[in-house]
mmCIF file with all atom_site columns, C-alpha atoms in Angstrom:
data_model
loop_
_atom_site.group_PDB
_atom_site.id
_atom_site.type_symbol
_atom_site.label_atom_id
_atom_site.label_alt_id
_atom_site.label_comp_id
_atom_site.label_asym_id
_atom_site.label_entity_id
_atom_site.label_seq_id
_atom_site.pdbx_PDB_ins_code
_atom_site.Cartn_x
_atom_site.Cartn_y
_atom_site.Cartn_z
_atom_site.occupancy
_atom_site.B_iso_or_equiv
_atom_site.pdbx_formal_charge
_atom_site.auth_seq_id
_atom_site.auth_comp_id
_atom_site.auth_asym_id
_atom_site.auth_atom_id
_atom_site.pdbx_PDB_model_num
ATOM 1   C CA . UNK Y 1 1   ? -4.978  -15.028 -7.653  1.00 93.00 ? 1   UNK Y CA 1
ATOM 2   C CA . UNK Y 1 2   ? -1.287  -14.190 -7.485  1.00 95.00 ? 2   UNK Y CA 1
ATOM 3   C CA . UNK Y 1 3   ? -0.473  -11.118 -9.491  1.00 97.00 ? 3   UNK Y CA 1
ATOM 4   C CA . UNK Y 1 4   ? 2.698   -9.420  -10.756 1.00 97.00 ? 4   UNK Y CA 1
ATOM 5   C CA . UNK Y 1 5   ? 2.746   -5.648  -11.141 1.00 97.00 ? 5   UNK Y CA 1
ATOM 6   C CA . UNK Y 1 6   ? 5.761   -4.297  -12.998 1.00 97.00 ? 6   UNK Y CA 1
ATOM 7   C CA . UNK Y 1 7   ? 6.319   -0.645  -13.817 1.00 97.00 ? 7   UNK Y CA 1
ATOM 8   C CA . UNK Y 1 8   ? 8.795   1.569   -15.585 1.00 96.00 ? 8   UNK Y CA 1
ATOM 9   C CA . UNK Y 1 9   ? 8.151   5.205   -14.638 1.00 95.00 ? 9   UNK Y CA 1
ATOM 10  C CA . UNK Y 1 10  ? 10.441  8.098   -15.520 1.00 92.00 ? 10  UNK Y CA 1
ATOM 11  C CA . UNK Y 1 11  ? 9.293   10.732  -12.993 1.00 93.00 ? 11  UNK Y CA 1
ATOM 12  C CA . UNK Y 1 12  ? 10.334  10.066  -9.373  1.00 96.00 ? 12  UNK Y CA 1
ATOM 13  C CA . UNK Y 1 13  ? 7.177   11.557  -7.862  1.00 96.00 ? 13  UNK Y CA 1
ATOM 14  C CA . UNK Y 1 14  ? 4.919   9.503   -10.134 1.00 96.00 ? 14  UNK Y CA 1
ATOM 15  C CA . UNK Y 1 15  ? 6.953   6.333   -9.490  1.00 97.00 ? 15  UNK Y CA 1
ATOM 16  C CA . UNK Y 1 16  ? 6.626   6.961   -5.749  1.00 97.00 ? 16  UNK Y CA 1
ATOM 17  C CA . UNK Y 1 17  ? 2.815   7.203   -6.061  1.00 98.00 ? 17  UNK Y CA 1
ATOM 18  C CA . UNK Y 1 18  ? 2.696   3.991   -8.091  1.00 98.00 ? 18  UNK Y CA 1
ATOM 19  C CA . UNK Y 1 19  ? 4.842   2.324   -5.414  1.00 98.00 ? 19  UNK Y CA 1
ATOM 20  C CA . UNK Y 1 20  ? 2.478   3.511   -2.647  1.00 98.00 ? 20  UNK Y CA 1
ATOM 21  C CA . UNK Y 1 21  ? -0.594  2.417   -4.590  1.00 98.00 ? 21  UNK Y CA 1
ATOM 22  C CA . UNK Y 1 22  ? 0.799   -1.117  -4.966  1.00 98.00 ? 22  UNK Y CA 1
ATOM 23  C CA . UNK Y 1 23  ? 1.524   -1.233  -1.234  1.00 98.00 ? 23  UNK Y CA 1
ATOM 24  C CA . UNK Y 1 24  ? -1.974  0.045   -0.466  1.00 98.00 ? 24  UNK Y CA 1
ATOM 25  C CA . UNK Y 1 25  ? -3.294  -2.990  -2.332  1.00 98.00 ? 25  UNK Y CA 1
ATOM 26  C CA . UNK Y 1 26  ? -1.294  -5.313  -0.066  1.00 97.00 ? 26  UNK Y CA 1
ATOM 27  C CA . UNK Y 1 27  ? 1.299   -6.292  -2.646  1.00 97.00 ? 27  UNK Y CA 1
ATOM 28  C CA . UNK Y 1 28  ? 4.915   -7.093  -1.719  1.00 95.00 ? 28  UNK Y CA 1
ATOM 29  C CA . UNK Y 1 29  ? 7.787   -5.202  -3.321  1.00 95.00 ? 29  UNK Y CA 1
ATOM 30  C CA . UNK Y 1 30  ? 9.922   -8.121  -4.571  1.00 94.00 ? 30  UNK Y CA 1
ATOM 31  C CA . UNK Y 1 31  ? 12.190  -6.201  -6.936  1.00 95.00 ? 31  UNK Y CA 1
ATOM 32  C CA . UNK Y 1 32  ? 12.953  -2.497  -7.472  1.00 95.00 ? 32  UNK Y CA 1
ATOM 33  C CA . UNK Y 1 33  ? 9.897   -1.987  -9.705  1.00 96.00 ? 33  UNK Y CA 1
ATOM 34  C CA . UNK Y 1 34  ? 8.082   -5.268  -9.310  1.00 96.00 ? 34  UNK Y CA 1
ATOM 35  C CA . UNK Y 1 35  ? 5.311   -6.123  -6.866  1.00 97.00 ? 35  UNK Y CA 1
ATOM 36  C CA . UNK Y 1 36  ? 3.762   -9.512  -6.210  1.00 96.00 ? 36  UNK Y CA 1
ATOM 37  C CA . UNK Y 1 37  ? 0.750   -10.688 -4.214  1.00 95.00 ? 37  UNK Y CA 1
ATOM 38  C CA . UNK Y 1 38  ? -2.816  -11.968 -4.087  1.00 96.00 ? 38  UNK Y CA 1
ATOM 39  C CA . UNK Y 1 39  ? -5.481  -9.945  -5.892  1.00 97.00 ? 39  UNK Y CA 1
ATOM 40  C CA . UNK Y 1 40  ? -9.081  -10.545 -6.948  1.00 96.00 ? 40  UNK Y CA 1
ATOM 41  C CA . UNK Y 1 41  ? -10.166 -9.537  -10.443 1.00 96.00 ? 41  UNK Y CA 1
ATOM 42  C CA . UNK Y 1 42  ? -11.974 -6.491  -9.003  1.00 96.00 ? 42  UNK Y CA 1
ATOM 43  C CA . UNK Y 1 43  ? -8.981  -5.388  -6.963  1.00 97.00 ? 43  UNK Y CA 1
ATOM 44  C CA . UNK Y 1 44  ? -6.759  -5.701  -10.068 1.00 96.00 ? 44  UNK Y CA 1
ATOM 45  C CA . UNK Y 1 45  ? -9.198  -3.533  -11.988 1.00 96.00 ? 45  UNK Y CA 1
ATOM 46  C CA . UNK Y 1 46  ? -9.356  -0.978  -9.150  1.00 97.00 ? 46  UNK Y CA 1
ATOM 47  C CA . UNK Y 1 47  ? -5.550  -0.779  -8.954  1.00 97.00 ? 47  UNK Y CA 1
ATOM 48  C CA . UNK Y 1 48  ? -5.342  -0.501  -12.713 1.00 96.00 ? 48  UNK Y CA 1
ATOM 49  C CA . UNK Y 1 49  ? -7.708  2.483   -12.775 1.00 95.00 ? 49  UNK Y CA 1
ATOM 50  C CA . UNK Y 1 50  ? -5.849  4.125   -9.906  1.00 97.00 ? 50  UNK Y CA 1
ATOM 51  C CA . UNK Y 1 51  ? -2.501  3.700   -11.703 1.00 97.00 ? 51  UNK Y CA 1
ATOM 52  C CA . UNK Y 1 52  ? -3.988  5.131   -14.886 1.00 94.00 ? 52  UNK Y CA 1
ATOM 53  C CA . UNK Y 1 53  ? -5.067  8.238   -12.961 1.00 95.00 ? 53  UNK Y CA 1
ATOM 54  C CA . UNK Y 1 54  ? -1.644  8.508   -11.292 1.00 96.00 ? 54  UNK Y CA 1
ATOM 55  C CA . UNK Y 1 55  ? 0.245   8.206   -14.606 1.00 94.00 ? 55  UNK Y CA 1
ATOM 56  C CA . UNK Y 1 56  ? -2.182  10.349  -16.606 1.00 91.00 ? 56  UNK Y CA 1
ATOM 57  C CA . UNK Y 1 57  ? -0.086  11.795  -19.465 1.00 87.00 ? 57  UNK Y CA 1
ATOM 58  C CA . UNK Y 1 58  ? 3.277   11.209  -17.790 1.00 90.00 ? 58  UNK Y CA 1
ATOM 59  C CA . UNK Y 1 59  ? 5.720   8.907   -19.528 1.00 91.00 ? 59  UNK Y CA 1
ATOM 60  C CA . UNK Y 1 60  ? 5.438   5.421   -18.059 1.00 93.00 ? 60  UNK Y CA 1
ATOM 61  C CA . UNK Y 1 61  ? 4.588   1.770   -18.437 1.00 95.00 ? 61  UNK Y CA 1
ATOM 62  C CA . UNK Y 1 62  ? 2.741   -0.600  -16.158 1.00 96.00 ? 62  UNK Y CA 1
ATOM 63  C CA . UNK Y 1 63  ? 1.955   -4.284  -16.562 1.00 96.00 ? 63  UNK Y CA 1
ATOM 64  C CA . UNK Y 1 64  ? -0.554  -5.990  -14.280 1.00 97.00 ? 64  UNK Y CA 1
ATOM 65  C CA . UNK Y 1 65  ? -0.368  -9.719  -14.872 1.00 96.00 ? 65  UNK Y CA 1
ATOM 66  C CA . UNK Y 1 66  ? -2.159  -12.458 -12.932 1.00 96.00 ? 66  UNK Y CA 1
ATOM 67  C CA . UNK Y 1 67  ? -0.087  -15.634 -12.562 1.00 95.00 ? 67  UNK Y CA 1
ATOM 68  C CA . UNK Y 1 68  ? -1.876  -18.935 -12.039 1.00 95.00 ? 68  UNK Y CA 1
ATOM 69  C CA . UNK Y 1 69  ? -0.535  -21.640 -9.692  1.00 93.00 ? 69  UNK Y CA 1
ATOM 70  C CA . UNK Y 1 70  ? 0.803   -23.740 -12.543 1.00 93.00 ? 70  UNK Y CA 1
ATOM 71  C CA . UNK Y 1 71  ? 2.823   -20.852 -13.981 1.00 94.00 ? 71  UNK Y CA 1
ATOM 72  C CA . UNK Y 1 72  ? 4.075   -20.049 -10.499 1.00 93.00 ? 72  UNK Y CA 1
ATOM 73  C CA . UNK Y 1 73  ? 5.266   -23.609 -10.011 1.00 92.00 ? 73  UNK Y CA 1
ATOM 74  C CA . UNK Y 1 74  ? 7.208   -23.355 -13.270 1.00 93.00 ? 74  UNK Y CA 1
ATOM 75  C CA . UNK Y 1 75  ? 8.729   -19.997 -12.367 1.00 94.00 ? 75  UNK Y CA 1
ATOM 76  C CA . UNK Y 1 76  ? 12.229  -19.656 -10.939 1.00 93.00 ? 76  UNK Y CA 1
ATOM 77  C CA . UNK Y 1 77  ? 13.949  -16.849 -9.116  1.00 93.00 ? 77  UNK Y CA 1
ATOM 78  C CA . UNK Y 1 78  ? 17.518  -15.959 -8.244  1.00 93.00 ? 78  UNK Y CA 1
ATOM 79  C CA . UNK Y 1 79  ? 18.037  -13.874 -5.114  1.00 92.00 ? 79  UNK Y CA 1
ATOM 80  C CA . UNK Y 1 80  ? 21.631  -13.056 -4.189  1.00 90.00 ? 80  UNK Y CA 1
ATOM 81  C CA . UNK Y 1 81  ? 22.288  -10.435 -1.520  1.00 84.00 ? 81  UNK Y CA 1
ATOM 82  C CA . UNK Y 1 82  ? 25.605  -8.629  -1.012  1.00 75.00 ? 82  UNK Y CA 1
ATOM 83  C CA . UNK Y 1 83  ? 28.230  -10.611 0.884   1.00 69.00 ? 83  UNK Y CA 1
ATOM 84  C CA . UNK Y 1 84  ? 26.359  -13.910 0.621   1.00 65.00 ? 84  UNK Y CA 1
ATOM 85  C CA . UNK Y 1 85  ? 28.784  -16.847 1.087   1.00 62.00 ? 85  UNK Y CA 1
ATOM 86  C CA . UNK Y 1 86  ? 29.471  -18.876 -2.088  1.00 58.00 ? 86  UNK Y CA 1
ATOM 87  C CA . UNK Y 1 87  ? 27.332  -21.892 -1.158  1.00 55.00 ? 87  UNK Y CA 1
ATOM 88  C CA . UNK Y 1 88  ? 24.379  -19.650 -0.247  1.00 56.00 ? 88  UNK Y CA 1
ATOM 89  C CA . UNK Y 1 89  ? 24.717  -17.762 -3.544  1.00 53.00 ? 89  UNK Y CA 1
ATOM 90  C CA . UNK Y 1 90  ? 24.812  -21.087 -5.367  1.00 52.00 ? 90  UNK Y CA 1
ATOM 91  C CA . UNK Y 1 91  ? 21.648  -22.225 -3.625  1.00 49.00 ? 91  UNK Y CA 1
ATOM 92  C CA . UNK Y 1 92  ? 19.936  -18.823 -3.889  1.00 53.00 ? 92  UNK Y CA 1
ATOM 93  C CA . UNK Y 1 93  ? 17.300  -20.224 -6.185  1.00 58.00 ? 93  UNK Y CA 1
ATOM 94  C CA . UNK Y 1 94  ? 13.672  -20.166 -5.242  1.00 59.00 ? 94  UNK Y CA 1
ATOM 95  C CA . UNK Y 1 95  ? 10.405  -21.203 -6.781  1.00 55.00 ? 95  UNK Y CA 1
ATOM 96  C CA . UNK Y 1 96  ? 7.821   -18.550 -5.941  1.00 57.00 ? 96  UNK Y CA 1
ATOM 97  C CA . UNK Y 1 97  ? 5.065   -21.085 -6.408  1.00 52.00 ? 97  UNK Y CA 1
ATOM 98  C CA . UNK Y 1 98  ? 6.568   -23.728 -4.128  1.00 49.00 ? 98  UNK Y CA 1
ATOM 99  C CA . UNK Y 1 99  ? 7.293   -23.780 -0.422  1.00 48.00 ? 99  UNK Y CA 1
ATOM 100 C CA . UNK Y 1 100 ? 10.950  -23.202 0.564   1.00 45.00 ? 100 UNK Y CA 1
ATOM 101 C CA . UNK Y 1 101 ? 11.405  -26.872 1.692   1.00 38.00 ? 101 UNK Y CA 1
ATOM 102 C CA . UNK Y 1 102 ? 10.339  -28.273 -1.689  1.00 40.00 ? 102 UNK Y CA 1
ATOM 103 C CA . UNK Y 1 103 ? 12.454  -25.632 -3.459  1.00 38.00 ? 103 UNK Y CA 1
ATOM 104 C CA . UNK Y 1 104 ? 15.574  -26.742 -1.563  1.00 40.00 ? 104 UNK Y CA 1
ATOM 105 C CA . UNK Y 1 105 ? 14.976  -30.289 -2.835  1.00 37.00 ? 105 UNK Y CA 1
ATOM 106 C CA . UNK Y 1 106 ? 15.586  -28.705 -6.321  1.00 38.00 ? 106 UNK Y CA 1
ATOM 107 C CA . UNK C 2 1   ? 4.954   -20.397 -23.807 1.00 93.00 ? 1   UNK C CA 1
ATOM 108 C CA . UNK C 2 2   ? 5.055   -16.658 -23.164 1.00 95.00 ? 2   UNK C CA 1
ATOM 109 C CA . UNK C 2 3   ? 7.500   -15.787 -20.447 1.00 97.00 ? 3   UNK C CA 1
ATOM 110 C CA . UNK C 2 4   ? 8.296   -12.723 -18.329 1.00 97.00 ? 4   UNK C CA 1
ATOM 111 C CA . UNK C 2 5   ? 11.863  -12.130 -17.153 1.00 97.00 ? 5   UNK C CA 1
ATOM 112 C CA . UNK C 2 6   ? 12.246  -9.395  -14.569 1.00 97.00 ? 6   UNK C CA 1
ATOM 113 C CA . UNK C 2 7   ? 15.518  -8.434  -12.925 1.00 97.00 ? 7   UNK C CA 1
ATOM 114 C CA . UNK C 2 8   ? 16.859  -6.056  -10.337 1.00 96.00 ? 8   UNK C CA 1
ATOM 115 C CA . UNK C 2 9   ? 20.656  -5.900  -10.601 1.00 95.00 ? 9   UNK C CA 1
ATOM 116 C CA . UNK C 2 10  ? 22.835  -3.400  -8.753  1.00 92.00 ? 10  UNK C CA 1
ATOM 117 C CA . UNK C 2 11  ? 26.042  -3.560  -10.854 1.00 93.00 ? 11  UNK C CA 1
ATOM 118 C CA . UNK C 2 12  ? 25.800  -1.903  -14.304 1.00 96.00 ? 12  UNK C CA 1
ATOM 119 C CA . UNK C 2 13  ? 28.138  -4.399  -15.979 1.00 96.00 ? 13  UNK C CA 1
ATOM 120 C CA . UNK C 2 14  ? 26.212  -7.377  -14.608 1.00 96.00 ? 14  UNK C CA 1
ATOM 121 C CA . UNK C 2 15  ? 22.871  -5.791  -15.537 1.00 97.00 ? 15  UNK C CA 1
ATOM 122 C CA . UNK C 2 16  ? 24.178  -5.233  -19.078 1.00 97.00 ? 16  UNK C CA 1
ATOM 123 C CA . UNK C 2 17  ? 25.122  -8.935  -19.380 1.00 98.00 ? 17  UNK C CA 1
ATOM 124 C CA . UNK C 2 18  ? 21.702  -9.987  -18.101 1.00 98.00 ? 18  UNK C CA 1
ATOM 125 C CA . UNK C 2 19  ? 20.120  -7.642  -20.657 1.00 98.00 ? 19  UNK C CA 1
ATOM 126 C CA . UNK C 2 20  ? 22.226  -9.139  -23.477 1.00 98.00 ? 20  UNK C CA 1
ATOM 127 C CA . UNK C 2 21  ? 21.436  -12.687 -22.373 1.00 98.00 ? 21  UNK C CA 1
ATOM 128 C CA . UNK C 2 22  ? 17.679  -11.999 -22.491 1.00 98.00 ? 22  UNK C CA 1
ATOM 129 C CA . UNK C 2 23  ? 18.070  -10.533 -26.006 1.00 98.00 ? 23  UNK C CA 1
ATOM 130 C CA . UNK C 2 24  ? 20.133  -13.547 -27.065 1.00 98.00 ? 24  UNK C CA 1
ATOM 131 C CA . UNK C 2 25  ? 17.150  -15.700 -26.130 1.00 98.00 ? 25  UNK C CA 1
ATOM 132 C CA . UNK C 2 26  ? 14.900  -13.693 -28.441 1.00 97.00 ? 26  UNK C CA 1
ATOM 133 C CA . UNK C 2 27  ? 12.990  -11.872 -25.721 1.00 97.00 ? 27  UNK C CA 1
ATOM 134 C CA . UNK C 2 28  ? 11.657  -8.321  -26.158 1.00 95.00 ? 28  UNK C CA 1
ATOM 135 C CA . UNK C 2 29  ? 12.637  -5.584  -23.712 1.00 95.00 ? 29  UNK C CA 1
ATOM 136 C CA . UNK C 2 30  ? 9.188   -4.250  -22.758 1.00 95.00 ? 30  UNK C CA 1
ATOM 137 C CA . UNK C 2 31  ? 10.180  -2.239  -19.689 1.00 95.00 ? 31  UNK C CA 1
ATOM 138 C CA . UNK C 2 32  ? 13.501  -1.030  -18.263 1.00 95.00 ? 32  UNK C CA 1
ATOM 139 C CA . UNK C 2 33  ? 14.212  -4.347  -16.538 1.00 96.00 ? 33  UNK C CA 1
ATOM 140 C CA . UNK C 2 34  ? 11.481  -6.546  -17.926 1.00 96.00 ? 34  UNK C CA 1
ATOM 141 C CA . UNK C 2 35  ? 11.632  -8.858  -20.917 1.00 97.00 ? 35  UNK C CA 1
ATOM 142 C CA . UNK C 2 36  ? 8.787   -10.754 -22.545 1.00 96.00 ? 36  UNK C CA 1
ATOM 143 C CA . UNK C 2 37  ? 8.604   -13.436 -25.220 1.00 95.00 ? 37  UNK C CA 1
ATOM 144 C CA . UNK C 2 38  ? 8.089   -17.056 -26.232 1.00 96.00 ? 38  UNK C CA 1
ATOM 145 C CA . UNK C 2 39  ? 10.260  -19.685 -24.523 1.00 97.00 ? 39  UNK C CA 1
ATOM 146 C CA . UNK C 2 40  ? 10.217  -23.464 -24.246 1.00 96.00 ? 40  UNK C CA 1
ATOM 147 C CA . UNK C 2 41  ? 10.805  -25.093 -20.873 1.00 96.00 ? 41  UNK C CA 1
ATOM 148 C CA . UNK C 2 42  ? 14.366  -26.034 -21.930 1.00 96.00 ? 42  UNK C CA 1
ATOM 149 C CA . UNK C 2 43  ? 15.178  -22.539 -23.150 1.00 97.00 ? 43  UNK C CA 1
ATOM 150 C CA . UNK C 2 44  ? 13.883  -21.082 -19.833 1.00 96.00 ? 44  UNK C CA 1
ATOM 151 C CA . UNK C 2 45  ? 16.143  -23.505 -17.955 1.00 96.00 ? 45  UNK C CA 1
ATOM 152 C CA . UNK C 2 46  ? 19.130  -22.632 -20.194 1.00 97.00 ? 46  UNK C CA 1
ATOM 153 C CA . UNK C 2 47  ? 18.593  -18.901 -19.690 1.00 97.00 ? 47  UNK C CA 1
ATOM 154 C CA . UNK C 2 48  ? 18.170  -19.435 -15.969 1.00 96.00 ? 48  UNK C CA 1
ATOM 155 C CA . UNK C 2 49  ? 21.521  -21.248 -15.694 1.00 95.00 ? 49  UNK C CA 1
ATOM 156 C CA . UNK C 2 50  ? 23.223  -18.582 -17.797 1.00 97.00 ? 50  UNK C CA 1
ATOM 157 C CA . UNK C 2 51  ? 21.831  -15.801 -15.581 1.00 97.00 ? 51  UNK C CA 1
ATOM 158 C CA . UNK C 2 52  ? 22.965  -17.671 -12.487 1.00 94.00 ? 52  UNK C CA 1
ATOM 159 C CA . UNK C 2 53  ? 26.507  -17.807 -13.859 1.00 95.00 ? 53  UNK C CA 1
ATOM 160 C CA . UNK C 2 54  ? 26.380  -14.104 -14.819 1.00 96.00 ? 54  UNK C CA 1
ATOM 161 C CA . UNK C 2 55  ? 25.128  -13.025 -11.376 1.00 94.00 ? 55  UNK C CA 1
ATOM 162 C CA . UNK C 2 56  ? 27.329  -15.427 -9.424  1.00 91.00 ? 56  UNK C CA 1
ATOM 163 C CA . UNK C 2 57  ? 27.810  -13.779 -6.012  1.00 87.00 ? 57  UNK C CA 1
ATOM 164 C CA . UNK C 2 58  ? 26.867  -10.280 -7.157  1.00 90.00 ? 58  UNK C CA 1
ATOM 165 C CA . UNK C 2 59  ? 23.868  -8.659  -5.541  1.00 91.00 ? 59  UNK C CA 1
ATOM 166 C CA . UNK C 2 60  ? 20.813  -9.192  -7.726  1.00 93.00 ? 60  UNK C CA 1
ATOM 167 C CA . UNK C 2 61  ? 17.385  -10.680 -8.270  1.00 95.00 ? 61  UNK C CA 1
ATOM 168 C CA . UNK C 2 62  ? 15.870  -12.370 -11.284 1.00 96.00 ? 62  UNK C CA 1
ATOM 169 C CA . UNK C 2 63  ? 12.396  -13.815 -11.804 1.00 96.00 ? 63  UNK C CA 1
ATOM 170 C CA . UNK C 2 64  ? 11.648  -16.039 -14.785 1.00 96.00 ? 64  UNK C CA 1
ATOM 171 C CA . UNK C 2 65  ? 7.905   -16.587 -14.949 1.00 96.00 ? 65  UNK C CA 1
ATOM 172 C CA . UNK C 2 66  ? 5.954   -18.348 -17.706 1.00 96.00 ? 66  UNK C CA 1
ATOM 173 C CA . UNK C 2 67  ? 2.543   -16.780 -18.366 1.00 95.00 ? 67  UNK C CA 1
ATOM 174 C CA . UNK C 2 68  ? -0.202  -18.939 -19.850 1.00 95.00 ? 68  UNK C CA 1
ATOM 175 C CA . UNK C 2 69  ? -2.640  -17.588 -22.447 1.00 93.00 ? 69  UNK C CA 1
ATOM 176 C CA . UNK C 2 70  ? -5.438  -17.236 -19.908 1.00 93.00 ? 70  UNK C CA 1
ATOM 177 C CA . UNK C 2 71  ? -3.319  -15.115 -17.573 1.00 94.00 ? 71  UNK C CA 1
ATOM 178 C CA . UNK C 2 72  ? -2.180  -13.057 -20.557 1.00 93.00 ? 72  UNK C CA 1
ATOM 179 C CA . UNK C 2 73  ? -5.760  -12.370 -21.553 1.00 92.00 ? 73  UNK C CA 1
ATOM 180 C CA . UNK C 2 74  ? -6.465  -11.145 -18.026 1.00 93.00 ? 74  UNK C CA 1
ATOM 181 C CA . UNK C 2 75  ? -3.372  -8.941  -17.934 1.00 94.00 ? 75  UNK C CA 1
ATOM 182 C CA . UNK C 2 76  ? -3.488  -5.224  -18.621 1.00 93.00 ? 76  UNK C CA 1
ATOM 183 C CA . UNK C 2 77  ? -0.809  -2.723  -19.497 1.00 93.00 ? 77  UNK C CA 1
ATOM 184 C CA . UNK C 2 78  ? -0.516  1.043   -19.544 1.00 93.00 ? 78  UNK C CA 1
ATOM 185 C CA . UNK C 2 79  ? 1.932   2.542   -22.020 1.00 92.00 ? 79  UNK C CA 1
ATOM 186 C CA . UNK C 2 80  ? 2.156   6.323   -22.132 1.00 90.00 ? 80  UNK C CA 1
ATOM 187 C CA . UNK C 2 81  ? 5.013   7.945   -24.037 1.00 84.00 ? 81  UNK C CA 1
ATOM 188 C CA . UNK C 2 82  ? 6.177   11.529  -23.577 1.00 75.00 ? 82  UNK C CA 1
ATOM 189 C CA . UNK C 2 83  ? 4.093   14.146  -25.369 1.00 69.00 ? 83  UNK C CA 1
ATOM 190 C CA . UNK C 2 84  ? 1.236   11.751  -26.137 1.00 65.00 ? 84  UNK C CA 1
ATOM 191 C CA . UNK C 2 85  ? -1.983  13.708  -26.800 1.00 62.00 ? 85  UNK C CA 1
ATOM 192 C CA . UNK C 2 86  ? -4.651  13.405  -24.064 1.00 58.00 ? 86  UNK C CA 1
ATOM 193 C CA . UNK C 2 87  ? -6.960  11.022  -25.957 1.00 55.00 ? 87  UNK C CA 1
ATOM 194 C CA . UNK C 2 88  ? -4.057  8.721   -26.840 1.00 56.00 ? 88  UNK C CA 1
ATOM 195 C CA . UNK C 2 89  ? -2.894  8.678   -23.205 1.00 53.00 ? 89  UNK C CA 1
ATOM 196 C CA . UNK C 2 90  ? -6.443  7.864   -22.176 1.00 52.00 ? 90  UNK C CA 1
ATOM 197 C CA . UNK C 2 91  ? -6.589  4.984   -24.604 1.00 49.00 ? 91  UNK C CA 1
ATOM 198 C CA . UNK C 2 92  ? -3.016  3.826   -23.921 1.00 53.00 ? 92  UNK C CA 1
ATOM 199 C CA . UNK C 2 93  ? -4.228  0.588   -22.454 1.00 57.00 ? 93  UNK C CA 1
ATOM 200 C CA . UNK C 2 94  ? -3.261  -2.698  -23.996 1.00 58.00 ? 94  UNK C CA 1
ATOM 201 C CA . UNK C 2 95  ? -3.898  -6.331  -23.289 1.00 54.00 ? 95  UNK C CA 1
ATOM 202 C CA . UNK C 2 96  ? -0.671  -8.238  -23.963 1.00 57.00 ? 96  UNK C CA 1
ATOM 203 C CA . UNK C 2 97  ? -2.662  -11.407 -24.548 1.00 51.00 ? 97  UNK C CA 1
ATOM 204 C CA . UNK C 2 98  ? -5.059  -9.901  -27.086 1.00 49.00 ? 98  UNK C CA 1
ATOM 205 C CA . UNK C 2 99  ? -4.515  -8.448  -30.541 1.00 47.00 ? 99  UNK C CA 1
ATOM 206 C CA . UNK C 2 100 ? -4.490  -4.630  -30.765 1.00 45.00 ? 100 UNK C CA 1
ATOM 207 C CA . UNK C 2 101 ? -7.884  -4.534  -32.600 1.00 38.00 ? 101 UNK C CA 1
ATOM 208 C CA . UNK C 2 102 ? -9.693  -6.463  -29.815 1.00 40.00 ? 102 UNK C CA 1
ATOM 209 C CA . UNK C 2 103 ? -7.898  -4.361  -27.189 1.00 38.00 ? 103 UNK C CA 1
ATOM 210 C CA . UNK C 2 104 ? -9.220  -1.130  -28.761 1.00 40.00 ? 104 UNK C CA 1
ATOM 211 C CA . UNK C 2 105 ? -12.760 -2.534  -28.438 1.00 37.00 ? 105 UNK C CA 1
ATOM 212 C CA . UNK C 2 106 ? -12.109 -2.384  -24.645 1.00 38.00 ? 106 UNK C CA 1
#
């Protein structure tokens, strides 16, 4: 099941470890502190326990949230990179739950 | 429907406007760049268009993702604040989709 992992960690070293843990679990870093990818229930639980150990008593927040296909289809994203031409910026809308072709059809 | 809004915006002024827009739509700032709250389909679309205008051609990413009750029940969060005693940090697990009492029961 697709899963979002979002975190807000004060300490750089701890944030780095959280980042590495998410990568170890095959997730993709889609925003500065947001990962996205496929995870089974067990893998979510494993990652959750690992992040709890990493954070321990350090100040920080983590949300691990599965996202079903229907929610994904309803989701929308804006992705504008520096220096993108106007038309590209205008069209820089994507639908994580839909293939690029369908997304372009709007 | 509950909705997550996550953003990754380079420019402080633009990020500030995105933050204010999410608050205007009644969402709660649950992490540095993550908002959460109830939104209808129309309100999500309205907020999406507003964020698109705010970001324009500036570098930035936004994800607006509805989260159904079932996904919420499966989600897990860690929230540790500075100086939290050990036991509290241990127990600082919550289930956004469940009431606090049920969450404590683990």
